[in-house]
Each structure stands twice: as C-alpha cells, then as structure tokens.
GROMACS .gro file of C-alpha atoms in nm:
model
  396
    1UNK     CA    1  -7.330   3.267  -1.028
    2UNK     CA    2  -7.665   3.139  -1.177
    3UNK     CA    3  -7.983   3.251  -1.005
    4UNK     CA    4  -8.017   2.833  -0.958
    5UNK     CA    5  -7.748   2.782  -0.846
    6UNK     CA    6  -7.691   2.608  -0.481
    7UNK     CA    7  -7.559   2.834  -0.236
    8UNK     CA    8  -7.260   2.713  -0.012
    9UNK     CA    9  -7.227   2.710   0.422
   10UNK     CA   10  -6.968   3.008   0.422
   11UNK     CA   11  -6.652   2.804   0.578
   12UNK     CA   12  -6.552   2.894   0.913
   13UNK     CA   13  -6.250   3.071   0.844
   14UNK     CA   14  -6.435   3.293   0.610
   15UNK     CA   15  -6.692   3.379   0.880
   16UNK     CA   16  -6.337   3.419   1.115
   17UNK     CA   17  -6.192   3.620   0.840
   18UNK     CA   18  -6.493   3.839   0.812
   19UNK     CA   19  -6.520   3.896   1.233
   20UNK     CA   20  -6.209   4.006   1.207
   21UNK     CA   21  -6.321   4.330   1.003
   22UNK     CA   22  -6.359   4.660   1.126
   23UNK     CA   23  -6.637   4.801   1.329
   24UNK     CA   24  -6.988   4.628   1.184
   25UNK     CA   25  -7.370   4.732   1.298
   26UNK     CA   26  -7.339   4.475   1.546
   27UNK     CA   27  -7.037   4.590   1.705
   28UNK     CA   28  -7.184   4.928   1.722
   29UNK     CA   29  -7.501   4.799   1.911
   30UNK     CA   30  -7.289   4.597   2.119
   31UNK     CA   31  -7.086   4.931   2.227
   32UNK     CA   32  -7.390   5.140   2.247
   33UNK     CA   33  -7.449   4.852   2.547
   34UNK     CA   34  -7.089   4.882   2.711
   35UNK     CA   35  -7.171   5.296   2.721
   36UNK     CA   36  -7.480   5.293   2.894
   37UNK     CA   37  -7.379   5.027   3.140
   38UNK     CA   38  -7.070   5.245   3.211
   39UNK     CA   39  -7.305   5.584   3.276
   40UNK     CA   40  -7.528   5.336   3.547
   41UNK     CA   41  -7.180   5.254   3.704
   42UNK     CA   42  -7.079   5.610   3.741
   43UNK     CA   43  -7.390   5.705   3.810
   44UNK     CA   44  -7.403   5.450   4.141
   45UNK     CA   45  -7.050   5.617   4.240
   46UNK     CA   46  -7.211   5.975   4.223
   47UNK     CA   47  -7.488   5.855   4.438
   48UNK     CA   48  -7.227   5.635   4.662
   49UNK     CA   49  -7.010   5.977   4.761
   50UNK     CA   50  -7.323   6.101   4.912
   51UNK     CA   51  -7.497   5.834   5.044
   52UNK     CA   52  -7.175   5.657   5.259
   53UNK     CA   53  -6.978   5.944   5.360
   54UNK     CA   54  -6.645   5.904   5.567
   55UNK     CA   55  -6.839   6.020   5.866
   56UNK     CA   56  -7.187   6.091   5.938
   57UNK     CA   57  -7.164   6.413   6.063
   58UNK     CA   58  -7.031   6.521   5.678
   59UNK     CA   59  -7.156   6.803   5.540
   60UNK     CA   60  -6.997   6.804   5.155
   61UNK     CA   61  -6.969   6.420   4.970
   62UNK     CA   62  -6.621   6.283   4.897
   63UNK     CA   63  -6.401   6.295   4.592
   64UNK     CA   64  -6.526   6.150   4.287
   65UNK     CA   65  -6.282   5.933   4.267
   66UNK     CA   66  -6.289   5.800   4.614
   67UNK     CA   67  -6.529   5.531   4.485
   68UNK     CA   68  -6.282   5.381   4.259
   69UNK     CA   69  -5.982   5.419   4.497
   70UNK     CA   70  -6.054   5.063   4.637
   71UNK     CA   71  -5.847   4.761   4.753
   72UNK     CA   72  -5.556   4.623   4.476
   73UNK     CA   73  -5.634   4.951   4.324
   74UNK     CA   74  -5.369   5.074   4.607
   75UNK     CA   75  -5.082   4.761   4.512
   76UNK     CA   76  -5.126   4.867   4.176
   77UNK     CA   77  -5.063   5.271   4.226
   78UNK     CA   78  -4.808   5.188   4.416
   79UNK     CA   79  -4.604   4.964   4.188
   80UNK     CA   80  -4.673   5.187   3.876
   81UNK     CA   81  -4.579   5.518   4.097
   82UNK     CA   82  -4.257   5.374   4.259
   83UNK     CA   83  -4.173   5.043   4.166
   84UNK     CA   84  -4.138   4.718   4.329
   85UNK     CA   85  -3.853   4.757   4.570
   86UNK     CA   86  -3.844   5.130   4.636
   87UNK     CA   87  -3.528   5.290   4.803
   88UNK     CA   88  -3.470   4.955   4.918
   89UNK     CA   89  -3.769   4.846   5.084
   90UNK     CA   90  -3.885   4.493   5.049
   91UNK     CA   91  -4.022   4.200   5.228
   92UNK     CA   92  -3.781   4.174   5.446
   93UNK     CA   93  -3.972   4.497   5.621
   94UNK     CA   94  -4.247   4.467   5.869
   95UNK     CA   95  -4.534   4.571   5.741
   96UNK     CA   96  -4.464   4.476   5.366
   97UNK     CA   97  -4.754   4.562   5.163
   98UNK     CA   98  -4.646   4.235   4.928
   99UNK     CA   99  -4.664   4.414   4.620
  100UNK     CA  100  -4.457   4.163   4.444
  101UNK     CA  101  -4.705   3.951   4.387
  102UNK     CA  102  -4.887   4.141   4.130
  103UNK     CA  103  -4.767   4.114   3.763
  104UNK     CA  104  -4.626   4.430   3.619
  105UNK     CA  105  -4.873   4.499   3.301
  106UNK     CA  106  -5.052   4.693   3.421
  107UNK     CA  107  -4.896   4.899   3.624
  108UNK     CA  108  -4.661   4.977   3.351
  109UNK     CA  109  -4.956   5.077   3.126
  110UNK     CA  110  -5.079   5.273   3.415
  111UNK     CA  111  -4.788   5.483   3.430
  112UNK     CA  112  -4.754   5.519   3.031
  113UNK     CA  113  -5.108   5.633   3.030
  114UNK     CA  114  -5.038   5.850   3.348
  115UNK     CA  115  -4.724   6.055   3.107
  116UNK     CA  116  -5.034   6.224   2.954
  117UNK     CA  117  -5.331   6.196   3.188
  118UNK     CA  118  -5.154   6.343   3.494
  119UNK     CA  119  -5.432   6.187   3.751
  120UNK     CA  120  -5.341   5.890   3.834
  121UNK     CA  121  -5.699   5.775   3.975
  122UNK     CA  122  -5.869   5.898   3.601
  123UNK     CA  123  -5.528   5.732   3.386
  124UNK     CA  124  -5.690   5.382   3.564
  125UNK     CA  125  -6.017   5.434   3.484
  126UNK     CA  126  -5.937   5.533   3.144
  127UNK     CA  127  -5.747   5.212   3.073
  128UNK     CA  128  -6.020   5.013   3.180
  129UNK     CA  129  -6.306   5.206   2.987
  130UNK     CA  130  -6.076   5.167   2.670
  131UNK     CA  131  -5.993   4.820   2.720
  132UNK     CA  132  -6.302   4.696   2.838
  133UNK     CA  133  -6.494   4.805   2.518
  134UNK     CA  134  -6.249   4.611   2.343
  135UNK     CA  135  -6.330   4.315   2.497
  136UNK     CA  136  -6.716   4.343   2.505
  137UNK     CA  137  -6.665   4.353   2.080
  138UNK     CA  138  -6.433   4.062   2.123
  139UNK     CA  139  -6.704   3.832   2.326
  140UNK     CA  140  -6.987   3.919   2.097
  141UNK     CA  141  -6.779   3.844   1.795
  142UNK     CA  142  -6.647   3.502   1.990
  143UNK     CA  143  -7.003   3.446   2.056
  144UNK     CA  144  -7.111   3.537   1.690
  145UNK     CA  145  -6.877   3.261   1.540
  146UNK     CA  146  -6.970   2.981   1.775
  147UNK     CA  147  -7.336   3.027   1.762
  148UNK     CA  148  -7.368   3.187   1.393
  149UNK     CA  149  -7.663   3.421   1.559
  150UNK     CA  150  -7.586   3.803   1.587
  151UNK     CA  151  -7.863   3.795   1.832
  152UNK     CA  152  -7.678   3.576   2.043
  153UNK     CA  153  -7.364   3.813   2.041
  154UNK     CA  154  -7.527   4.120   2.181
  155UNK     CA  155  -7.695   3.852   2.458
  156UNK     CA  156  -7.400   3.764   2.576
  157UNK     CA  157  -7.221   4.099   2.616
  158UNK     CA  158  -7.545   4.178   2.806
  159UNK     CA  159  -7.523   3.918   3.042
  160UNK     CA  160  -7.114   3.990   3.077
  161UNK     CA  161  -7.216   4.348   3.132
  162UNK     CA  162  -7.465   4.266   3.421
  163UNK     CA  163  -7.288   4.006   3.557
  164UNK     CA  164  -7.265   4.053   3.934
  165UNK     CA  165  -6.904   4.158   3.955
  166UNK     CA  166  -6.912   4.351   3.639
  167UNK     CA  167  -6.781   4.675   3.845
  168UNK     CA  168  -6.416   4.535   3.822
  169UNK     CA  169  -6.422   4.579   3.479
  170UNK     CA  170  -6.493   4.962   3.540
  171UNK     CA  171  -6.223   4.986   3.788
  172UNK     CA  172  -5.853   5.069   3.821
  173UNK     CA  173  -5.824   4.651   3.815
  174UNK     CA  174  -5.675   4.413   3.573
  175UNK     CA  175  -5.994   4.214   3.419
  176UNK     CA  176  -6.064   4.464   3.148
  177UNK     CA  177  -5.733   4.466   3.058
  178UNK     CA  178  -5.648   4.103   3.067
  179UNK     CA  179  -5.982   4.036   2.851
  180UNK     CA  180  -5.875   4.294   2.638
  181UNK     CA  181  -5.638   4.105   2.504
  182UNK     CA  182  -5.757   3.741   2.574
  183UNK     CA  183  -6.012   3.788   2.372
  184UNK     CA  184  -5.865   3.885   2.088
  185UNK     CA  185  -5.612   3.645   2.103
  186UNK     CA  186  -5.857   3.358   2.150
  187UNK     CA  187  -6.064   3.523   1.859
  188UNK     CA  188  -5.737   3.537   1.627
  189UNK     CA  189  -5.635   3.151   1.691
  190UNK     CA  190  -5.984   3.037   1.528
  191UNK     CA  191  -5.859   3.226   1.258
  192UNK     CA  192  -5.523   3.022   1.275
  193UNK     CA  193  -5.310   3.296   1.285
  194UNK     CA  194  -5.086   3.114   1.557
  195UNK     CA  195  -4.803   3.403   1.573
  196UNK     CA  196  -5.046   3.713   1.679
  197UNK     CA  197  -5.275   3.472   1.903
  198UNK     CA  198  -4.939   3.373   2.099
  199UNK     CA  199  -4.846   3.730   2.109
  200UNK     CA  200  -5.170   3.824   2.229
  201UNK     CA  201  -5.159   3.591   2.478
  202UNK     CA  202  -4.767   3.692   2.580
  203UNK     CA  203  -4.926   4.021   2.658
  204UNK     CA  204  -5.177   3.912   2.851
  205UNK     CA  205  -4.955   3.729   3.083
  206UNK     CA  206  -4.809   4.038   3.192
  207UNK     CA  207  -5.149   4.141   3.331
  208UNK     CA  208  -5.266   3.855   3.528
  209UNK     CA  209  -5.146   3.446   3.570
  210UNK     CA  210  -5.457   3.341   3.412
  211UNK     CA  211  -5.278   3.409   3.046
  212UNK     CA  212  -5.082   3.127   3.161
  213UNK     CA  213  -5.445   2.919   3.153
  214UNK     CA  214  -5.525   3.064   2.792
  215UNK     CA  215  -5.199   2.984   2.662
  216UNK     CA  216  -5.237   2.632   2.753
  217UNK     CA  217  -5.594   2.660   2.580
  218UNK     CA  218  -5.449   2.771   2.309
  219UNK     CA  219  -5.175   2.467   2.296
  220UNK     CA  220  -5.493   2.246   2.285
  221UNK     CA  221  -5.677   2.416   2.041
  222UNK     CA  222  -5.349   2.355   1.822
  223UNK     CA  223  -5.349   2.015   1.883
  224UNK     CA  224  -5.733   1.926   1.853
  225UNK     CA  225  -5.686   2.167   1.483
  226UNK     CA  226  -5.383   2.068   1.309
  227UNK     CA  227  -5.536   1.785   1.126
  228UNK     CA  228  -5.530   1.713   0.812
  229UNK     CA  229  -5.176   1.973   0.763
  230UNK     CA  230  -4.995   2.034   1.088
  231UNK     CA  231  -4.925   2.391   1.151
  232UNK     CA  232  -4.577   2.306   1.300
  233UNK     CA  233  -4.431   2.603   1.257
  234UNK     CA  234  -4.654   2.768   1.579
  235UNK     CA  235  -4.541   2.558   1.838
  236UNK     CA  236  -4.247   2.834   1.909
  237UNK     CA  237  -4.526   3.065   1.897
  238UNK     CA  238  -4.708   2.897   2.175
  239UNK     CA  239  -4.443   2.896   2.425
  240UNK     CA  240  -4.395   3.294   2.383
  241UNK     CA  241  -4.695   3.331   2.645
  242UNK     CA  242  -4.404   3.149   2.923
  243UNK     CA  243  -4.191   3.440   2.930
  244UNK     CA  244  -4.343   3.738   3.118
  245UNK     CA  245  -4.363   3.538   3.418
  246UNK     CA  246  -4.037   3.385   3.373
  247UNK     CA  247  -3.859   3.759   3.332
  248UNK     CA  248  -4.113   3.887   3.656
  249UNK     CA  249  -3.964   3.563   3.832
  250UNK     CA  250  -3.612   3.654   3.742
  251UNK     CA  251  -3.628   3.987   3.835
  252UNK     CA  252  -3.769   3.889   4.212
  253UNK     CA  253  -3.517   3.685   4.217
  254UNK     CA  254  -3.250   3.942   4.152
  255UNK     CA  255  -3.389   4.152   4.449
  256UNK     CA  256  -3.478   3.939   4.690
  257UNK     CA  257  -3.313   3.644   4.604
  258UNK     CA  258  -3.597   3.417   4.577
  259UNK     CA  259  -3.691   3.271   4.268
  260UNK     CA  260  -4.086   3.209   4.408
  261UNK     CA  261  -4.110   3.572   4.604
  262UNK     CA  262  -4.452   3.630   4.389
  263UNK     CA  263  -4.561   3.292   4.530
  264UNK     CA  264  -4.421   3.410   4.890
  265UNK     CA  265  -4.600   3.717   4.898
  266UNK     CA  266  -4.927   3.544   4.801
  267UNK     CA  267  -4.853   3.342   5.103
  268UNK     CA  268  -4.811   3.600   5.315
  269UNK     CA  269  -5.084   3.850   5.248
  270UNK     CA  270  -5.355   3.623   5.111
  271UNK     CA  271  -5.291   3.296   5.264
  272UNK     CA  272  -5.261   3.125   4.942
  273UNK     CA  273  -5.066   2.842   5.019
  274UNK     CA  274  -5.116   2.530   4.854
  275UNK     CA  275  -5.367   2.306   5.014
  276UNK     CA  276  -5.607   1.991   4.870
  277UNK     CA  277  -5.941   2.087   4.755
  278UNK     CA  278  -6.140   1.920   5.017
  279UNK     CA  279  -5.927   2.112   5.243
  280UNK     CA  280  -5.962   2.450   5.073
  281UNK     CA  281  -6.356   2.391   5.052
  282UNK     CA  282  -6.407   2.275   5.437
  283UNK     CA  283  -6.230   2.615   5.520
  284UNK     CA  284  -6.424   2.775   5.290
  285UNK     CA  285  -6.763   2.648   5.441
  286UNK     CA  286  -6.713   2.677   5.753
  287UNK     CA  287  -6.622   3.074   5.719
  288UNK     CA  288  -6.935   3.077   5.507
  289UNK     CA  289  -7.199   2.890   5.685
  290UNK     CA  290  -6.960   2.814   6.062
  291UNK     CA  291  -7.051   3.136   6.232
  292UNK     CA  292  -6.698   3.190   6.271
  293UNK     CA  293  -6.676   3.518   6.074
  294UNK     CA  294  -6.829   3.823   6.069
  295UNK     CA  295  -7.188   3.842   5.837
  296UNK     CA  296  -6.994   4.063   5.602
  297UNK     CA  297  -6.708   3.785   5.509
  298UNK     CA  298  -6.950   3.562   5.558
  299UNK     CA  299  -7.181   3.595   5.275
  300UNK     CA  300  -6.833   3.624   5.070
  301UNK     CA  301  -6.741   3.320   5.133
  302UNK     CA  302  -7.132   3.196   5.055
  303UNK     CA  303  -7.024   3.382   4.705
  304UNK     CA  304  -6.714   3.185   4.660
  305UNK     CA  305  -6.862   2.837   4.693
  306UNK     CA  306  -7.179   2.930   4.462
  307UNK     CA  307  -6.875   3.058   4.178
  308UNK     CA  308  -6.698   2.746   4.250
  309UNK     CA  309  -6.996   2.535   4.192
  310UNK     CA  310  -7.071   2.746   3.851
  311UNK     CA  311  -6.746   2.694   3.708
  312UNK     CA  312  -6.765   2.351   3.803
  313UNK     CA  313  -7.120   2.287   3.582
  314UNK     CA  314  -6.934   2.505   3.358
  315UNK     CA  315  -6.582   2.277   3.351
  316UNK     CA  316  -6.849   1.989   3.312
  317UNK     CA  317  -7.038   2.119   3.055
  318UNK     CA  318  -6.763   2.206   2.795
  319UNK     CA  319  -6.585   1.882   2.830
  320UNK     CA  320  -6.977   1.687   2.744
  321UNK     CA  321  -6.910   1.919   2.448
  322UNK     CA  322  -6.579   1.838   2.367
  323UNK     CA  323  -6.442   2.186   2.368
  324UNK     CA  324  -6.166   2.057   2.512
  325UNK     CA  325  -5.967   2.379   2.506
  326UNK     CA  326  -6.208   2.596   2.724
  327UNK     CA  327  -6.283   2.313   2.940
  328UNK     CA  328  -5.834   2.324   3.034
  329UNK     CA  329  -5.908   2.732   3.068
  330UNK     CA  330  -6.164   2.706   3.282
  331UNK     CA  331  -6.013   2.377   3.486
  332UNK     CA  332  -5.684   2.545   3.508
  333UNK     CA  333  -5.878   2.860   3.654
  334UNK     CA  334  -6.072   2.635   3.903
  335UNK     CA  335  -5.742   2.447   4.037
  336UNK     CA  336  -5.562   2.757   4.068
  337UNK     CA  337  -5.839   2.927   4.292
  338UNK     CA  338  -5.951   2.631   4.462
  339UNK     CA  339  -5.591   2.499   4.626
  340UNK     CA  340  -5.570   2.775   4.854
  341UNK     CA  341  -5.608   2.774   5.238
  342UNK     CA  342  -5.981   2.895   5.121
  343UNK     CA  343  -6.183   3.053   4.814
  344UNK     CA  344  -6.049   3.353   4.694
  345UNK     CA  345  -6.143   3.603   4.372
  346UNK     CA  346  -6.358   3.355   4.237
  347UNK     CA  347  -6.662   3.573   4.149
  348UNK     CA  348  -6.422   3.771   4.019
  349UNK     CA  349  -6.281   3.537   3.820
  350UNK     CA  350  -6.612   3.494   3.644
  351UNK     CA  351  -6.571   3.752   3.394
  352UNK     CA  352  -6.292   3.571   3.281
  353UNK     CA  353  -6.451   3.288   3.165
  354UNK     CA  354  -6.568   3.373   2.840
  355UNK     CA  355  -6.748   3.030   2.790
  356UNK     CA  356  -6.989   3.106   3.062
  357UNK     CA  357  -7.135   3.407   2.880
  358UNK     CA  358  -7.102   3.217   2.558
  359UNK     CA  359  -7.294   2.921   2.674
  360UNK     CA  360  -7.598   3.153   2.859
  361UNK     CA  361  -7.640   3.317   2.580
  362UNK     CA  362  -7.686   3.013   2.390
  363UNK     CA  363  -7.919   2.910   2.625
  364UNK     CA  364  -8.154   3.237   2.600
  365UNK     CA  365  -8.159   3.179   2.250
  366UNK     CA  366  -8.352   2.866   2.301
  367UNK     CA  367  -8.541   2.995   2.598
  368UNK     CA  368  -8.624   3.357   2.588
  369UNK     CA  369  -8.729   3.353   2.989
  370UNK     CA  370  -8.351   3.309   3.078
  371UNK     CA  371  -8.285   3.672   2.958
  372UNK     CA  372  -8.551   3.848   3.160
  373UNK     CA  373  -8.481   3.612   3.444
  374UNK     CA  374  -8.105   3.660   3.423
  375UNK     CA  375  -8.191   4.093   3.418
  376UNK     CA  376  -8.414   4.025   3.732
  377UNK     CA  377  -8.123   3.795   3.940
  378UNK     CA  378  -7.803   3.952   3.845
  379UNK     CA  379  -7.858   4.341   3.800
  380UNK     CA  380  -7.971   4.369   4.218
  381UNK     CA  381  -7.649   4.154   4.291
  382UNK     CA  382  -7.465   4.375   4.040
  383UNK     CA  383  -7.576   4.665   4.218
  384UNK     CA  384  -7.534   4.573   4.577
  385UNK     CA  385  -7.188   4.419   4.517
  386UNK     CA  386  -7.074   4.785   4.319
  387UNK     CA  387  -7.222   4.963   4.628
  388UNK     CA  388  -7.025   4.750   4.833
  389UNK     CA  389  -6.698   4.805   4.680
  390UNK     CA  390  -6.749   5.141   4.582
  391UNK     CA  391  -6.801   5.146   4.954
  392UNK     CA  392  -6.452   4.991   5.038
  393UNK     CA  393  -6.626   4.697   5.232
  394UNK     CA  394  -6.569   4.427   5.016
  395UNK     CA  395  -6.234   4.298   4.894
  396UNK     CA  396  -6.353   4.089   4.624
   0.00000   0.00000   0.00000
C-alpha cells in the first residue's frame, strides 16, 4: 500500500475476528486483575475462619473451606454427590430439601471435576476459578469491541471484579460458570457464527434459566442483523438453547410425575410463585423498610429494591440506545426476578448483566472520577457482603 494512501475503519467483523485470537497483552493484564482479586477473596476467608468462629469459646479457627461451604453450595453437593431422587426420596417427603429446582450443569461438572480432584469443597472452587477467568477475558473483549478502547476493557472487568456480590463468582455457585459460557457465546454471535453461539448458549442453559434470557437475545440480535443477506440457515441453531430445560422438565416429570416440579419446588422453598409486580415490590418494601423483619433481612431486601431500580435505568438505558437485544436480556432477567411473592437474587443477578459493566465503563472513560468513586462505593460493600456470606448469614 502507498505511504499516501488512505487508511480504512477496520470492519467490525475483522475487529470480531481478531478478539477472537488467542491470549493478547490485554487479556493478560485483564487476568493479572482476576488473580489478585481472587488472593483478596481468599485472603478475607483466612481472616473469616478466625475472626467468626463456630463458638466463642474456640480455641483453633475452622476448616478452610468452611467459608465457601455456604447456602446453594449444599443443593448443589448434594445433587452432584447423589442425584436428584436418591433411593427414592423426593418431594413427596417432609422435609424435602427441593433440590429439583436447580438445573443439572453444574452439578454434573462438579462431579466430573470431582473424578480427579477428590475434595469435593476444592473440585467447586476450582470450577469457578477456571471459569470465571474465562469470563473476565470474555467481558473485556465484549467491552473492547463495543467501545473500540482497550482501556475501557480492563475498566470494566475492574468494576465486574469489585462489584458488590463479586464473591459468588469465587464460590462453589453457578455465575462463573454460566458467564463462562454466556460470554463467549454472546462474543461469538457478533462474529456471526450462529451454530457455536447457539451451542454456547445450549450449554449455558444447563447451568442456570437465565440462558433461556440470552438465547432470546440472541434471536434478536439475528433479527436486528440479517439485513442485507438473511442468515436463514441459524434459526435451527437458535432454538438448540430450548432443550436442556425441556430434557430437565422431562426427566421431573418421569419421577415425580409433574411436568412443572422445578417450578413446584421454587414454590415451595423460595416462595416464588407468580405474583404482579406491584405486588412483588409492596412485599418487598415493606420487609425492607416495614419493621416486620429482622435488621439482617432487612437491609436485604433494601439491596433488592436498589438492584431492581439499577436494572431498571439499565433496561431503560439500552432500549434509548437501541440495543435492543440486551435491553430483552436484561428485561427478561427483571420480569423473571420481579414476579415473585418478593425480590429475590437480584444483586446477584447483577453480574449477569454484562451491559451494566459495559456501559460504566463507558462512562469512566468520559469521566475519570467514576472509577475512583466506583473503588471507594463498591469495594466496602464487596467486602462486607463476602464477610457476610463467608459468614453463612446471608443467603444472597
């Protein structure tokens, strides 16, 4: 090419094509980020075993482990160690732990990972370490391609990494496993490659219902890209995501004979019935703010309705965009969580949204206070919520 000559905007796909490579500088820094966040996390459980004993009068701290040994860590164990239905029992027992209504990925990765790592406690963690660097890469490359600014990538796996609930995603839990293939898949359909997004996404769907949200994300990121050729050979493709819940449904059904038993045992142990939103948020506030719980659920509930109202300015905020695709992710997400009896998991539910920590980083690119301002807020929640978990006085 002549020295003269005008140089071209590299198209997006190239820029797609080129994210897709391995390992780059970026990625590397990015990484370097996930590590050290990981060594303050088990650094707070070290500190946790000694500081909040069992009993007061202890004289030696607990297990290591103990920390992490919290909550749905105990459905999860369970199902991976003896199934859903084991010699029999079901929810037609008293005292039914409800285990059917967690999806099996996990669980099944938990015991293929526990074949070689015989602990079951360290095969959790492990999952979560490995999968949870592979989604930190995947947001900062997500990030990288809508914002063109490496800068921006790194920003936002910071703020993901800090982010008040971030502990989950160190845990024996689902996020980093769900997100480590979300990501990816979300990453791979802006590179058009409809087959391994849907795939992706199939996956996914094992681990948690929201793949069922980024499936129908990806449906209208089809629609809103086809133009000016449709790709019509990926609409099989983007049903694939449908069947994991579909076979989990069928194989309820085949033990308890009850087609919605996941749906049942929500019911049951979480009180997630369906209710209207107004409905779900008056019950919500007045556990919050009523004086009718303890201080302790209390200020959860306070943190529901402030997640709510994020991923509502969030919901909002895409669709003034016109990214019409995460604004259905993150709708789908809110609808789910907010037609309950009250707010449930929706902090939690945070680190799913990958738009959020898209969109702040964004916004710290154009004003550098919001990253020392975000540092300041969220890494005291982040460590007062990890204490409380590691604690096993918070159920998230």
């Amino acid at each position: 090419m002549p020295a003269d000559a005008p140089r071209r905007k590299p198209s997006y796909r190239a820029v797609a094509g080129r994210l897709g490579a391995r390992l780059g500088r970026d990625d590397r820094e990015v990484l370097w980020l996930y590590l050290l966040t990981r060594v303050g996390l088990w650094a707070t459980a070290y500190c946790v075993r000694w500081l909040f004993p069992q009993s007061s009068a202890a004289h030696a701290p607990q297990s290591l482990f103990s920390a992490w040994q919290q909550w749905d860590w105990w459905h999860y164990l369970h199902i991976a160690q003896d199934g859903y239905f084991p010699q029999g029992a079901g929810p037609w027992l008293p005292r039914w732990d409800n285990r059917e209504a967690f999806l099996p990925g996990f669980p099944l990765v938990l015991r293929a990972v526990h074949t070689v790592v015989p602990h079951w406690t360290t095969a959790g963690l492990l999952i979560s370490f490995v999968a949870g660097a592979i989604a930190v890469v995947a947001l900062a490359r997500i990030t990288r391609l809508a914002l063109g600014n490496t800068i921006a990538g790194r920003r936002a796996a910071l703020f993901f990494l800090l982010s008040p609930c971030a502990v989950f995603l160190a845990a024996g839990y689902t996020e980093a496993l769900f997100l480590a293939l979300a990501l990816p898949a979300w990453l791979t359909a802006q590179r058009h490659n409809w087959p391994l997004a849907a795939l992706l996404t199939c996956l996914a769907t094992t681990v948690r219902v929201s793949g069922l949200f980024l499936a129908a994300a990806l449906a209208v990121h089809w629609l809103t890209t086809v133009r000016p050729r449709p790709h019509w050979h990926a609409l099989p493709w983007l049903a694939l995501p449908a069947l994991p819940p579909l076979l989990h449904s069928w194989y309820l059904q085949r033990n308890t004979g009850d087609w919605m038993a996941w749906k049942h045992a929500q019911e049951r142990g979480w009180h997630r019935e369906f209710h209207t939103p107004w409905d779900a948020l008056q019950h919500t506030w007045t556990d919050a703010f009523g004086h009718t719980q303890t201080t302790g659920y209390a200020i959860e509930f306070q943190a529901e309705l402030l997640a709510m109202l994020v991923g509502l300015v969030l919901t909002g905020l895409l669709l003034r965009r016109r990214r019409w695709a995460e604004a259905v992710y993150t709708g789908l997400s809110l609808w789910a969580l907010g037609t309950s009896y009250w707010y449930m998991s929706i902090p939690r539910a945070t680190l799913l949204w990958w738009p959020l920590w898209v969109l702040v980083a964004a916004w710290s690119l154009r004003n550098p206070r919001v990253t020392t301002a975000y540092a300041c807020l969220a890494a005291p929640l982040m460590t007062v919520l990890t204490v409380t978990f590691m604690t096993g006085r918070w159920a998230g």
